[in-house]
Amino acid sequence: MKLSIEQGDITTYAVDAIVNAANCSLLGGGGVDGAIHRAAGKQLLAECRTLHGCETGKAKITKGYQLPAKYVVHTPGPIWRGGNHNEAQLLANSYRNSLAVAWEHGCRTVAFPSISTGVYHFPLEQAADIAVQTIAQFLQTHPDMERVTMVCFDHATYQAYERAVKRL
Ligand code: ADP
């Protein structure tokens, strides 16, 4: 299985690309977004300013600057608004489009945070199912992708993704 579930800090991962759970401005925020910008340095924000934002579920790529990762893929996940506003499809789009843009840039090792399950309040168990299913589908159609890692910041998130992998 090329999908790994780990607990840790995504800013320390020396992979080809880490994914940032960004907001649509791409100009930084709290949570994992703030941590990535702090670790990457001011040049990341400067490059993000040239991108003119990003729609929910789409993805844009920058260099990683002072991060150990070569690239950062920025994707705004959906804000949870009760579940009848296409949230599930939009979250799947974030994972799929992030993998696609990383792949196009030659990335073969990619690490994700748990998109939308922080301040965007997407229910964790459902988000974990969508994440692992979408990543597994991508791995099936892209056999040269070497490894995709879900980097869970806290233990409850780690356990939810472990359960989701067992349900695959
Ligand atoms: P969103 O706005 O998409 O909900 P958040 O950053 O609020 O994004 O939360 C997404 C997930 O990222 C949460 O599980 C949060 O605990 C986690 N997170 C925060 N900092 C880090 C980090 N340094 N590495 C990995 N995950 C992190």
Coordinates of N, CA, C and O and ligand atoms in Angstrom, one line a residue:
M1 N 0.9 -1.2 0.0 CA 0.0 0.0 0.0 C 0.9 1.2 0.0 O 1.7 1.4 0.9
K2 N 0.7 2.1 -1.0 CA 1.5 3.3 -1.1 C 0.9 4.5 -0.3 O 1.4 5.6 -0.4
L3 N -0.2 4.3 0.4 CA -0.8 5.3 1.2 C -0.4 5.1 2.7 O -0.7 4.0 3.2
S4 N 0.3 6.0 3.3 CA 0.6 5.9 4.7 C -0.1 6.9 5.6 O -0.4 8.0 5.1
I5 N -0.4 6.5 6.8 CA -1.1 7.4 7.8 C 0.0 7.6 8.9 O 0.4 6.6 9.4
E6 N 0.3 8.8 9.1 CA 1.3 9.1 10.2 C 0.8 10.3 11.0 O 0.0 11.1 10.6
Q7 N 1.3 10.4 12.3 CA 1.1 11.5 13.1 C 2.3 12.4 13.1 O 3.4 11.9 13.3
G8 N 2.2 13.7 12.9 CA 3.4 14.5 12.8 C 3.0 15.9 12.4 O 1.9 16.3 12.3
D9 N 4.1 16.7 12.1 CA 4.1 18.1 11.6 C 4.5 18.1 10.2 O 5.6 17.8 9.8
I10 N 3.6 18.5 9.3 CA 3.8 18.4 7.9 C 4.9 19.3 7.4 O 5.6 19.0 6.4
T11 N 5.2 20.4 8.2 CA 6.3 21.3 7.8 C 7.7 20.6 7.9 O 8.7 21.2 7.4
T12 N 7.8 19.5 8.5 CA 9.1 18.8 8.6 C 9.3 17.7 7.6 O 10.4 17.1 7.6
Y13 N 8.4 17.5 6.7 CA 8.4 16.4 5.7 C 9.3 16.8 4.5 O 9.0 17.7 3.8
A14 N 10.3 16.0 4.3 CA 11.2 16.1 3.1 C 10.7 15.3 2.0 O 11.3 14.3 1.6
V15 N 9.5 15.7 1.4 CA 8.9 15.0 0.3 C 9.0 15.9 -0.9 O 9.3 17.1 -0.8
D16 N 8.5 15.4 -2.1 CA 8.5 16.3 -3.3 C 7.5 17.4 -3.1 O 7.8 18.6 -3.5
A17 N 6.4 17.1 -2.5 CA 5.4 18.2 -2.3 C 4.6 18.0 -1.1 O 4.2 16.8 -0.8
I18 N 4.4 19.0 -0.3 CA 3.4 19.0 0.8 C 2.2 19.8 0.3 O 2.4 20.8 -0.5
V19 N 1.0 19.4 0.8 CA -0.2 20.2 0.4 C -0.6 21.1 1.6 O -0.5 20.7 2.8
N20 N -1.0 22.3 1.2 CA -1.4 23.3 2.2 C -2.9 23.4 2.2 O -3.5 23.6 1.1
A21 N -3.6 23.2 3.3 CA -5.1 23.5 3.5 C -5.2 25.0 3.5 O -5.3 25.6 4.6
A22 N -5.2 25.6 2.4 CA -5.2 27.1 2.3 C -6.6 27.6 2.3 O -7.6 26.9 2.4
N23 N -6.7 28.9 2.2 CA -8.0 29.6 2.0 C -8.0 30.2 0.6 O -6.9 30.2 -0.1
C24 N -9.1 30.7 0.1 CA -9.2 31.1 -1.3 C -8.3 32.3 -1.7 O -7.9 32.5 -2.8
S25 N -7.9 33.0 -0.7 CA -7.0 34.2 -1.0 C -5.5 33.7 -1.3 O -4.8 34.4 -1.9
L26 N -5.2 32.5 -0.8 CA -3.8 32.0 -0.8 C -2.8 32.9 -0.1 O -1.6 32.8 -0.4
L27 N -3.3 33.8 0.7 CA -2.4 34.8 1.4 C -2.1 34.4 2.8 O -1.6 35.3 3.6
G28 N -2.3 33.2 3.2 CA -2.0 32.7 4.5 C -3.1 32.8 5.5 O -4.2 33.4 5.2
G29 N -3.0 32.1 6.6 CA -4.1 32.0 7.6 C -3.6 31.3 8.8 O -2.4 31.4 9.1
G30 N -4.5 30.7 9.5 CA -4.1 30.0 10.8 C -3.9 28.5 10.5 O -3.7 28.1 9.3
G31 N -3.8 27.8 11.5 CA -3.7 26.3 11.4 C -2.5 25.9 10.6 O -1.4 26.5 10.7
V32 N -2.7 24.9 9.8 CA -1.5 24.3 9.0 C -1.0 25.4 8.0 O 0.2 25.4 7.7
D33 N -1.9 26.2 7.5 CA -1.5 27.3 6.5 C -0.5 28.2 7.2 O 0.6 28.5 6.6
G34 N -0.8 28.7 8.4 CA 0.1 29.5 9.1 C 1.5 28.9 9.4 O 2.5 29.5 9.2
A35 N 1.4 27.6 9.8 CA 2.6 26.8 10.1 C 3.5 26.7 8.8 O 4.7 26.8 8.9
I36 N 2.9 26.4 7.7 CA 3.6 26.3 6.4 C 4.3 27.6 6.0 O 5.4 27.6 5.7
H37 N 3.5 28.7 6.1 CA 4.1 30.0 5.7 C 5.2 30.4 6.7 O 6.3 30.9 6.2
R38 N 5.1 30.1 8.0 CA 6.2 30.5 8.9 C 7.4 29.7 8.6 O 8.5 30.2 8.6
A39 N 7.2 28.4 8.3 CA 8.4 27.5 8.1 C 9.1 27.8 6.7 O 10.3 27.6 6.5
A40 N 8.3 28.2 5.7 CA 8.8 28.4 4.4 C 9.5 29.7 4.2 O 10.4 29.9 3.4
G41 N 9.1 30.7 5.0 CA 9.6 32.1 4.9 C 8.8 33.0 4.0 O 7.9 32.5 3.3
K42 N 9.2 34.2 4.0 CA 8.4 35.3 3.3 C 8.3 35.1 1.8 O 7.4 35.6 1.2
Q43 N 9.3 34.4 1.2 CA 9.3 34.2 -0.2 C 8.0 33.4 -0.7 O 7.5 33.6 -1.8
L44 N 7.5 32.6 0.2 CA 6.3 31.8 -0.1 C 5.1 32.8 -0.3 O 4.4 32.7 -1.3
L45 N 5.0 33.7 0.6 CA 3.9 34.6 0.5 C 4.0 35.5 -0.8 O 3.1 35.8 -1.5
A46 N 5.3 35.9 -1.1 CA 5.5 36.7 -2.3 C 5.1 35.9 -3.5 O 4.4 36.5 -4.4
E47 N 5.4 34.6 -3.6 CA 5.0 33.9 -4.8 C 3.5 33.7 -4.8 O 2.8 33.8 -5.9
C48 N 2.9 33.4 -3.6 CA 1.4 33.3 -3.5 C 0.7 34.5 -4.0 O -0.4 34.4 -4.6
R49 N 1.2 35.7 -3.8 CA 0.6 36.9 -4.2 C 0.5 37.0 -5.7 O -0.4 37.6 -6.3
T50 N 1.4 36.3 -6.5 CA 1.3 36.3 -7.9 C 0.3 35.4 -8.5 O 0.0 35.4 -9.7
L51 N -0.4 34.6 -7.6 CA -1.3 33.5 -8.1 C -2.7 34.0 -8.1 O -3.6 33.4 -8.7
H52 N -3.0 35.2 -7.5 CA -4.4 35.8 -7.5 C -5.5 34.8 -7.0 O -6.5 34.7 -7.6
G53 N -5.2 34.1 -5.9 CA -6.2 33.3 -5.3 C -6.4 32.0 -6.0 O -5.8 31.6 -7.0
C54 N -7.4 31.2 -5.4 CA -7.7 29.9 -5.9 C -9.1 29.5 -5.5 O -9.5 29.8 -4.4
E55 N -9.9 28.9 -6.4 CA -11.3 28.5 -6.1 C -11.2 27.2 -5.2 O -10.3 26.4 -5.3
T56 N -12.3 27.1 -4.4 CA -12.4 25.9 -3.5 C -12.4 24.6 -4.4 O -13.0 24.5 -5.4
G57 N -11.6 23.7 -3.9 CA -11.4 22.4 -4.6 C -10.4 22.4 -5.7 O -10.1 21.3 -6.2
K58 N -9.9 23.5 -6.1 CA -8.8 23.6 -7.1 C -7.5 23.6 -6.4 O -7.4 23.7 -5.2
A59 N -6.4 23.7 -7.1 CA -5.1 23.6 -6.5 C -4.0 24.4 -7.3 O -4.1 24.3 -8.6
K60 N -3.1 25.1 -6.7 CA -2.0 25.8 -7.3 C -0.7 25.5 -6.6 O -0.7 25.2 -5.4
I61 N 0.4 25.4 -7.4 CA 1.6 25.0 -6.8 C 2.7 26.1 -6.8 O 2.7 27.0 -7.6
T62 N 3.5 26.1 -5.7 CA 4.6 27.0 -5.6 C 5.8 26.2 -5.2 O 5.7 25.0 -4.8
K63 N 7.0 26.9 -5.2 CA 8.2 26.3 -4.6 C 8.0 26.2 -3.1 O 7.2 26.9 -2.5
G64 N 8.9 25.4 -2.4 CA 8.9 25.2 -1.0 C 9.8 26.1 -0.2 O 9.7 26.2 1.0
Y65 N 10.6 26.9 -0.9 CA 11.6 27.8 -0.2 C 12.3 27.2 0.9 O 13.0 26.2 0.7
Q66 N 12.1 27.7 2.2 CA 12.9 27.1 3.3 C 12.4 25.8 3.9 O 13.0 25.3 4.8
L67 N 11.3 25.3 3.3 CA 10.8 24.0 3.7 C 11.7 22.9 3.2 O 12.3 23.0 2.2
P68 N 11.7 21.7 3.9 CA 12.4 20.6 3.3 C 11.7 20.0 2.1 O 12.3 19.3 1.3
A69 N 10.4 20.3 1.9 CA 9.7 19.9 0.7 C 10.1 20.8 -0.5 O 10.3 22.0 -0.3
K70 N 10.1 20.2 -1.7 CA 10.5 20.9 -2.9 C 9.4 21.9 -3.3 O 9.6 23.0 -3.7
Y71 N 8.1 21.4 -3.2 CA 7.0 22.2 -3.6 C 5.9 22.3 -2.5 O 5.8 21.4 -1.7
V72 N 5.1 23.3 -2.6 CA 3.8 23.4 -1.8 C 2.7 23.4 -2.8 O 2.7 24.3 -3.7
V73 N 1.7 22.6 -2.6 CA 0.5 22.6 -3.4 C -0.6 23.2 -2.5 O -0.8 22.7 -1.4
H74 N -1.2 24.3 -2.9 CA -2.2 25.1 -2.1 C -3.6 24.7 -2.6 O -3.9 25.0 -3.8
T75 N -4.4 24.2 -1.7 CA -5.8 23.9 -2.1 C -6.7 24.4 -1.0 O -6.6 24.0 0.1
P76 N -7.7 25.2 -1.4 CA -8.7 25.6 -0.4 C -9.8 24.5 -0.4 O -10.5 24.2 -1.4
G77 N -9.9 23.8 0.8 CA -11.0 22.8 0.9 C -12.3 23.6 1.2 O -12.3 24.8 1.5
P78 N -13.4 22.8 1.2 CA -14.7 23.4 1.4 C -14.9 23.7 2.9 O -14.5 23.0 3.8
I79 N -15.6 24.8 3.2 CA -16.1 25.1 4.5 C -17.4 24.3 4.7 O -18.3 24.3 3.8
W80 N -17.5 23.5 5.8 CA -18.7 22.7 6.1 C -19.9 23.6 6.4 O -19.8 24.5 7.3
R81 N -20.9 23.5 5.6 CA -22.2 24.3 5.8 C -23.4 23.3 5.9 O -24.4 23.6 5.3
G82 N -23.2 22.2 6.6 CA -24.3 21.3 6.8 C -24.3 20.1 5.9 O -25.1 19.1 6.2
G83 N -23.6 20.1 4.8 CA -23.5 18.9 4.0 C -24.2 18.9 2.7 O -24.1 18.0 1.9
N84 N -25.1 19.9 2.5 CA -25.9 20.0 1.3 C -25.4 21.1 0.3 O -26.1 21.6 -0.5
H85 N -24.1 21.4 0.5 CA -23.6 22.5 -0.4 C -22.4 21.9 -1.2 O -21.4 22.6 -1.4
N86 N -22.5 20.6 -1.6 CA -21.5 20.0 -2.4 C -20.1 19.8 -1.7 O -19.1 19.7 -2.3
E87 N -20.2 19.8 -0.4 CA -18.9 19.8 0.4 C -18.1 18.5 0.1 O -16.9 18.5 0.0
A88 N -18.8 17.3 0.0 CA -18.1 16.1 -0.2 C -17.3 16.1 -1.6 O -16.2 15.7 -1.6
Q89 N -18.1 16.5 -2.6 CA -17.4 16.6 -3.9 C -16.3 17.6 -4.0 O -15.2 17.3 -4.5
L90 N -16.5 18.7 -3.3 CA -15.4 19.7 -3.3 C -14.2 19.2 -2.5 O -13.0 19.5 -2.9
L91 N -14.4 18.5 -1.5 CA -13.2 17.9 -0.7 C -12.5 16.9 -1.6 O -11.2 16.9 -1.6
A92 N -13.2 16.0 -2.2 CA -12.6 15.1 -3.2 C -11.8 15.8 -4.3 O -10.7 15.4 -4.6
N93 N -12.4 16.9 -4.8 CA -11.7 17.7 -5.8 C -10.4 18.2 -5.3 O -9.4 18.2 -6.0
S94 N -10.3 18.7 -4.0 CA -9.1 19.2 -3.4 C -8.0 18.1 -3.4 O -6.9 18.4 -3.8
Y95 N -8.3 16.9 -3.0 CA -7.3 15.8 -3.0 C -6.9 15.5 -4.4 O -5.7 15.4 -4.7
R96 N -7.9 15.3 -5.3 CA -7.6 14.9 -6.7 C -6.8 16.0 -7.4 O -5.8 15.7 -8.1
N97 N -7.2 17.2 -7.4 CA -6.5 18.3 -8.1 C -5.1 18.6 -7.5 O -4.2 18.9 -8.3
S98 N -5.0 18.4 -6.2 CA -3.6 18.5 -5.6 C -2.7 17.5 -6.1 O -1.5 17.8 -6.5
L99 N -3.1 16.2 -6.1 CA -2.3 15.1 -6.6 C -2.0 15.4 -8.1 O -0.8 15.1 -8.5
A100 N -2.9 15.9 -8.9 CA -2.7 16.0 -10.3 C -1.7 17.1 -10.6 O -0.8 16.9 -11.4
V101 N -1.8 18.2 -9.9 CA -0.8 19.3 -10.1 C 0.6 18.9 -9.6 O 1.6 19.2 -10.3
A102 N 0.7 18.2 -8.5 CA 2.0 17.7 -8.1 C 2.6 16.7 -9.1 O 3.7 16.8 -9.4
W103 N 1.7 15.8 -9.6 CA 2.2 14.8 -10.6 C 2.7 15.5 -11.8 O 3.8 15.1 -12.3
E104 N 2.0 16.5 -12.3 CA 2.4 17.3 -13.5 C 3.8 17.9 -13.3 O 4.5 18.2 -14.3
H105 N 4.1 18.2 -12.0 CA 5.4 18.8 -11.7 C 6.5 17.8 -11.4 O 7.5 18.1 -10.9
G106 N 6.2 16.5 -11.6 CA 7.2 15.5 -11.4 C 7.3 14.9 -10.0 O 8.2 14.2 -9.7
C107 N 6.3 15.4 -9.2 CA 6.4 14.9 -7.8 C 5.9 13.4 -7.7 O 4.9 13.1 -8.3
R108 N 6.6 12.7 -6.9 CA 6.3 11.2 -6.8 C 6.1 10.9 -5.3 O 5.7 9.8 -5.0
T109 N 6.4 11.8 -4.4 CA 6.1 11.6 -3.0 C 5.4 12.9 -2.5 O 5.8 14.0 -2.7
V110 N 4.2 12.7 -1.9 CA 3.3 13.8 -1.6 C 2.7 13.6 -0.2 O 2.4 12.5 0.2
A111 N 2.7 14.7 0.6 CA 2.1 14.6 2.0 C 1.0 15.6 2.1 O 1.1 16.7 1.7
F112 N -0.1 15.1 2.7 CA -1.3 15.9 2.9 C -1.6 16.1 4.4 O -1.4 15.2 5.2
P113 N -2.1 17.3 4.8 CA -2.7 17.4 6.1 C -4.2 17.0 5.9 O -4.7 16.7 4.8
S114 N -4.9 17.0 7.0 CA -6.3 16.7 7.0 C -7.1 17.9 6.6 O -7.5 18.7 7.4
I115 N -7.4 18.0 5.3 CA -8.0 19.2 4.7 C -9.4 19.4 5.2 O -10.2 18.4 5.3
S116 N -9.7 20.6 5.6 CA -11.1 21.1 6.0 C -11.6 20.6 7.4 O -12.7 21.0 7.8
T117 N -10.8 19.8 8.1 CA -11.3 19.3 9.4 C -10.9 20.1 10.6 O -11.2 19.8 11.7
G118 N -10.2 21.2 10.3 CA -9.9 22.2 11.4 C -10.9 23.2 11.5 O -12.1 22.9 11.7
V119 N -10.6 24.5 11.2 CA -11.5 25.6 11.4 C -12.6 25.5 10.3 O -13.7 26.2 10.5
Y120 N -12.5 24.7 9.3 CA -13.5 24.6 8.3 C -14.6 23.5 8.7 O -15.6 23.3 8.0
H121 N -14.3 22.8 9.8 CA -15.3 21.9 10.5 C -16.0 20.8 9.7 O -17.1 20.4 10.0
F122 N -15.3 20.3 8.6 CA -15.8 19.2 7.9 C -15.8 18.0 8.9 O -14.8 17.8 9.6
P123 N -16.9 17.2 9.0 CA -16.8 16.1 10.0 C -15.7 15.1 9.7 O -15.5 14.7 8.5
L124 N -14.9 14.8 10.7 CA -13.7 14.1 10.5 C -13.8 12.7 9.9 O -13.0 12.4 9.0
E125 N -14.8 11.9 10.4 CA -14.9 10.6 9.9 C -15.2 10.5 8.4 O -14.6 9.8 7.6
Q126 N -16.1 11.4 8.0 CA -16.5 11.5 6.5 C -15.3 12.1 5.7 O -15.0 11.6 4.6
A127 N -14.6 13.1 6.2 CA -13.5 13.6 5.5 C -12.4 12.6 5.3 O -11.8 12.5 4.2
A128 N -12.2 11.8 6.3 CA -11.1 10.7 6.2 C -11.5 9.7 5.1 O -10.6 9.3 4.4
D129 N -12.8 9.3 5.1 CA -13.2 8.4 4.0 C -12.9 9.0 2.6 O -12.4 8.3 1.7
I130 N -13.3 10.2 2.5 CA -13.2 10.9 1.2 C -11.7 11.0 0.8 O -11.3 10.7 -0.3
A131 N -10.9 11.4 1.8 CA -9.4 11.5 1.5 C -8.8 10.2 1.1 O -8.2 10.1 0.0
V132 N -9.0 9.1 1.9 CA -8.3 7.9 1.5 C -8.9 7.3 0.3 O -8.1 6.7 -0.5
Q133 N -10.2 7.4 0.0 CA -10.7 6.9 -1.2 C -10.2 7.6 -2.5 O -9.9 7.0 -3.5
T134 N -10.1 8.9 -2.4 CA -9.7 9.7 -3.5 C -8.2 9.5 -3.8 O -7.7 9.3 -4.9
I135 N -7.4 9.4 -2.7 CA -5.9 9.1 -2.9 C -5.8 7.7 -3.4 O -4.9 7.5 -4.4
A136 N -6.5 6.7 -2.9 CA -6.4 5.3 -3.4 C -6.7 5.2 -4.9 O -6.0 4.5 -5.7
Q137 N -7.8 5.9 -5.3 CA -8.1 6.0 -6.8 C -7.0 6.5 -7.6 O -6.7 6.0 -8.7
F138 N -6.4 7.6 -7.1 CA -5.3 8.2 -7.9 C -4.1 7.3 -8.0 O -3.5 7.2 -9.0
L139 N -3.8 6.6 -6.9 CA -2.7 5.7 -6.9 C -2.9 4.5 -7.9 O -2.0 4.0 -8.5
Q140 N -4.2 4.1 -8.0 CA -4.5 3.0 -9.0 C -4.2 3.5 -10.4 O -3.8 2.7 -11.2
T141 N -4.5 4.7 -10.7 CA -4.4 5.2 -12.1 C -3.0 5.8 -12.4 O -2.7 6.1 -13.5
H142 N -2.2 6.0 -11.3 CA -0.8 6.5 -11.5 C 0.2 5.6 -10.7 O 0.6 5.9 -9.7
P143 N 0.4 4.4 -11.3 CA 1.3 3.4 -10.6 C 2.7 3.9 -10.4 O 3.4 3.4 -9.5
D144 N 3.2 5.0 -11.0 CA 4.5 5.5 -10.8 C 4.6 6.5 -9.6 O 5.7 6.9 -9.2
M145 N 3.4 6.8 -9.0 CA 3.4 7.6 -7.8 C 4.0 6.7 -6.7 O 3.6 5.6 -6.5
E146 N 5.0 7.2 -6.0 CA 5.7 6.3 -5.0 C 5.0 6.3 -3.7 O 4.9 5.2 -3.1
R147 N 4.7 7.4 -3.1 CA 4.1 7.4 -1.8 C 3.2 8.7 -1.5 O 3.6 9.8 -1.9
V148 N 2.1 8.5 -0.9 CA 1.2 9.6 -0.5 C 1.0 9.4 1.0 O 0.6 8.3 1.5
T149 N 1.3 10.4 1.8 CA 1.3 10.3 3.3 C 0.2 11.3 3.8 O 0.3 12.4 3.4
M150 N -0.7 10.8 4.6 CA -1.6 11.6 5.4 C -0.9 12.0 6.7 O -0.6 11.1 7.5
V151 N -0.6 13.2 6.9 CA 0.2 13.7 8.1 C -0.9 14.3 9.1 O -1.4 15.4 8.8
C152 N -1.2 13.5 10.1 CA -2.2 13.9 11.1 C -1.5 14.6 12.3 O -0.6 14.0 12.8
F153 N -2.0 15.8 12.6 CA -1.4 16.6 13.6 C -1.6 16.0 15.0 O -0.8 16.1 15.9
D154 N -2.8 15.5 15.3 CA -3.2 15.1 16.6 C -3.7 13.6 16.5 O -4.0 13.1 15.4
H155 N -3.7 13.0 17.7 CA -3.9 11.5 17.7 C -5.3 11.1 17.3 O -5.5 10.1 16.6
A156 N -6.3 12.0 17.6 CA -7.7 11.6 17.2 C -7.8 11.6 15.7 O -8.5 10.8 15.1
T157 N -7.2 12.6 15.1 CA -7.2 12.6 13.6 C -6.5 11.4 13.0 O -7.0 10.8 12.1
Y158 N -5.3 11.1 13.6 CA -4.6 9.9 13.2 C -5.5 8.6 13.2 O -5.5 7.8 12.3
Q159 N -6.2 8.5 14.4 CA -7.0 7.3 14.5 C -8.2 7.3 13.5 O -8.5 6.2 13.0
A160 N -8.7 8.4 13.2 CA -9.8 8.5 12.2 C -9.3 8.0 10.9 O -10.0 7.3 10.1
Y161 N -8.1 8.5 10.5 CA -7.6 8.1 9.1 C -7.2 6.6 9.1 O -7.4 5.9 8.1
E162 N -6.7 6.1 10.3 CA -6.5 4.6 10.3 C -7.8 3.8 10.1 O -7.8 2.8 9.4
R163 N -8.8 4.3 10.8 CA -10.1 3.6 10.6 C -10.6 3.7 9.1 O -11.1 2.7 8.6
A164 N -10.4 4.8 8.5 CA -10.8 5.0 7.1 C -10.1 4.1 6.2 O -10.6 3.5 5.2
V165 N -8.8 3.9 6.4 CA -8.0 2.9 5.6 C -8.5 1.5 5.8 O -8.7 0.8 4.8
K166 N -8.9 1.1 7.0 CA -9.5 -0.2 7.2 C -10.8 -0.4 6.5 O -11.2 -1.5 6.1
R167 N -11.6 0.7 6.3 CA -12.8 0.6 5.6 C -12.7 0.6 4.1 O -13.7 0.4 3.3
L168 N -11.5 0.9 3.5 CA -11.3 1.0 2.1 C -11.7 -0.3 1.4 O -11.4 -1.4 1.9
Ligands
ADP1 P1 -9.0 23.9 7.4 O1 -9.2 25.4 7.3 O2 -8.9 23.3 6.0 O3 -9.9 23.2 8.3 P2 -6.9 23.8 9.5 O4 -5.4 24.2 9.3 O5 -7.7 24.6 10.4 O6 -7.5 23.8 8.0 O7 -6.9 22.3 9.9 C1 -6.6 21.2 9.1 C2 -5.9 20.1 9.9 O8 -4.5 20.5 9.9 C3 -6.3 20.0 11.3 O9 -6.4 18.6 11.6 C4 -5.1 20.6 12.1 O10 -5.0 20.0 13.4 C5 -4.0 20.2 11.2 N1 -2.7 20.9 11.4 C6 -2.4 22.1 12.0 N2 -1.1 22.3 11.9 C7 -0.5 21.2 11.3 C8 0.8 20.8 10.9 N3 1.9 21.6 11.2 N4 1.0 19.7 10.3 C9 0.0 18.9 9.9 N5 -1.3 19.2 10.2 C10 -1.5 20.3 10.9

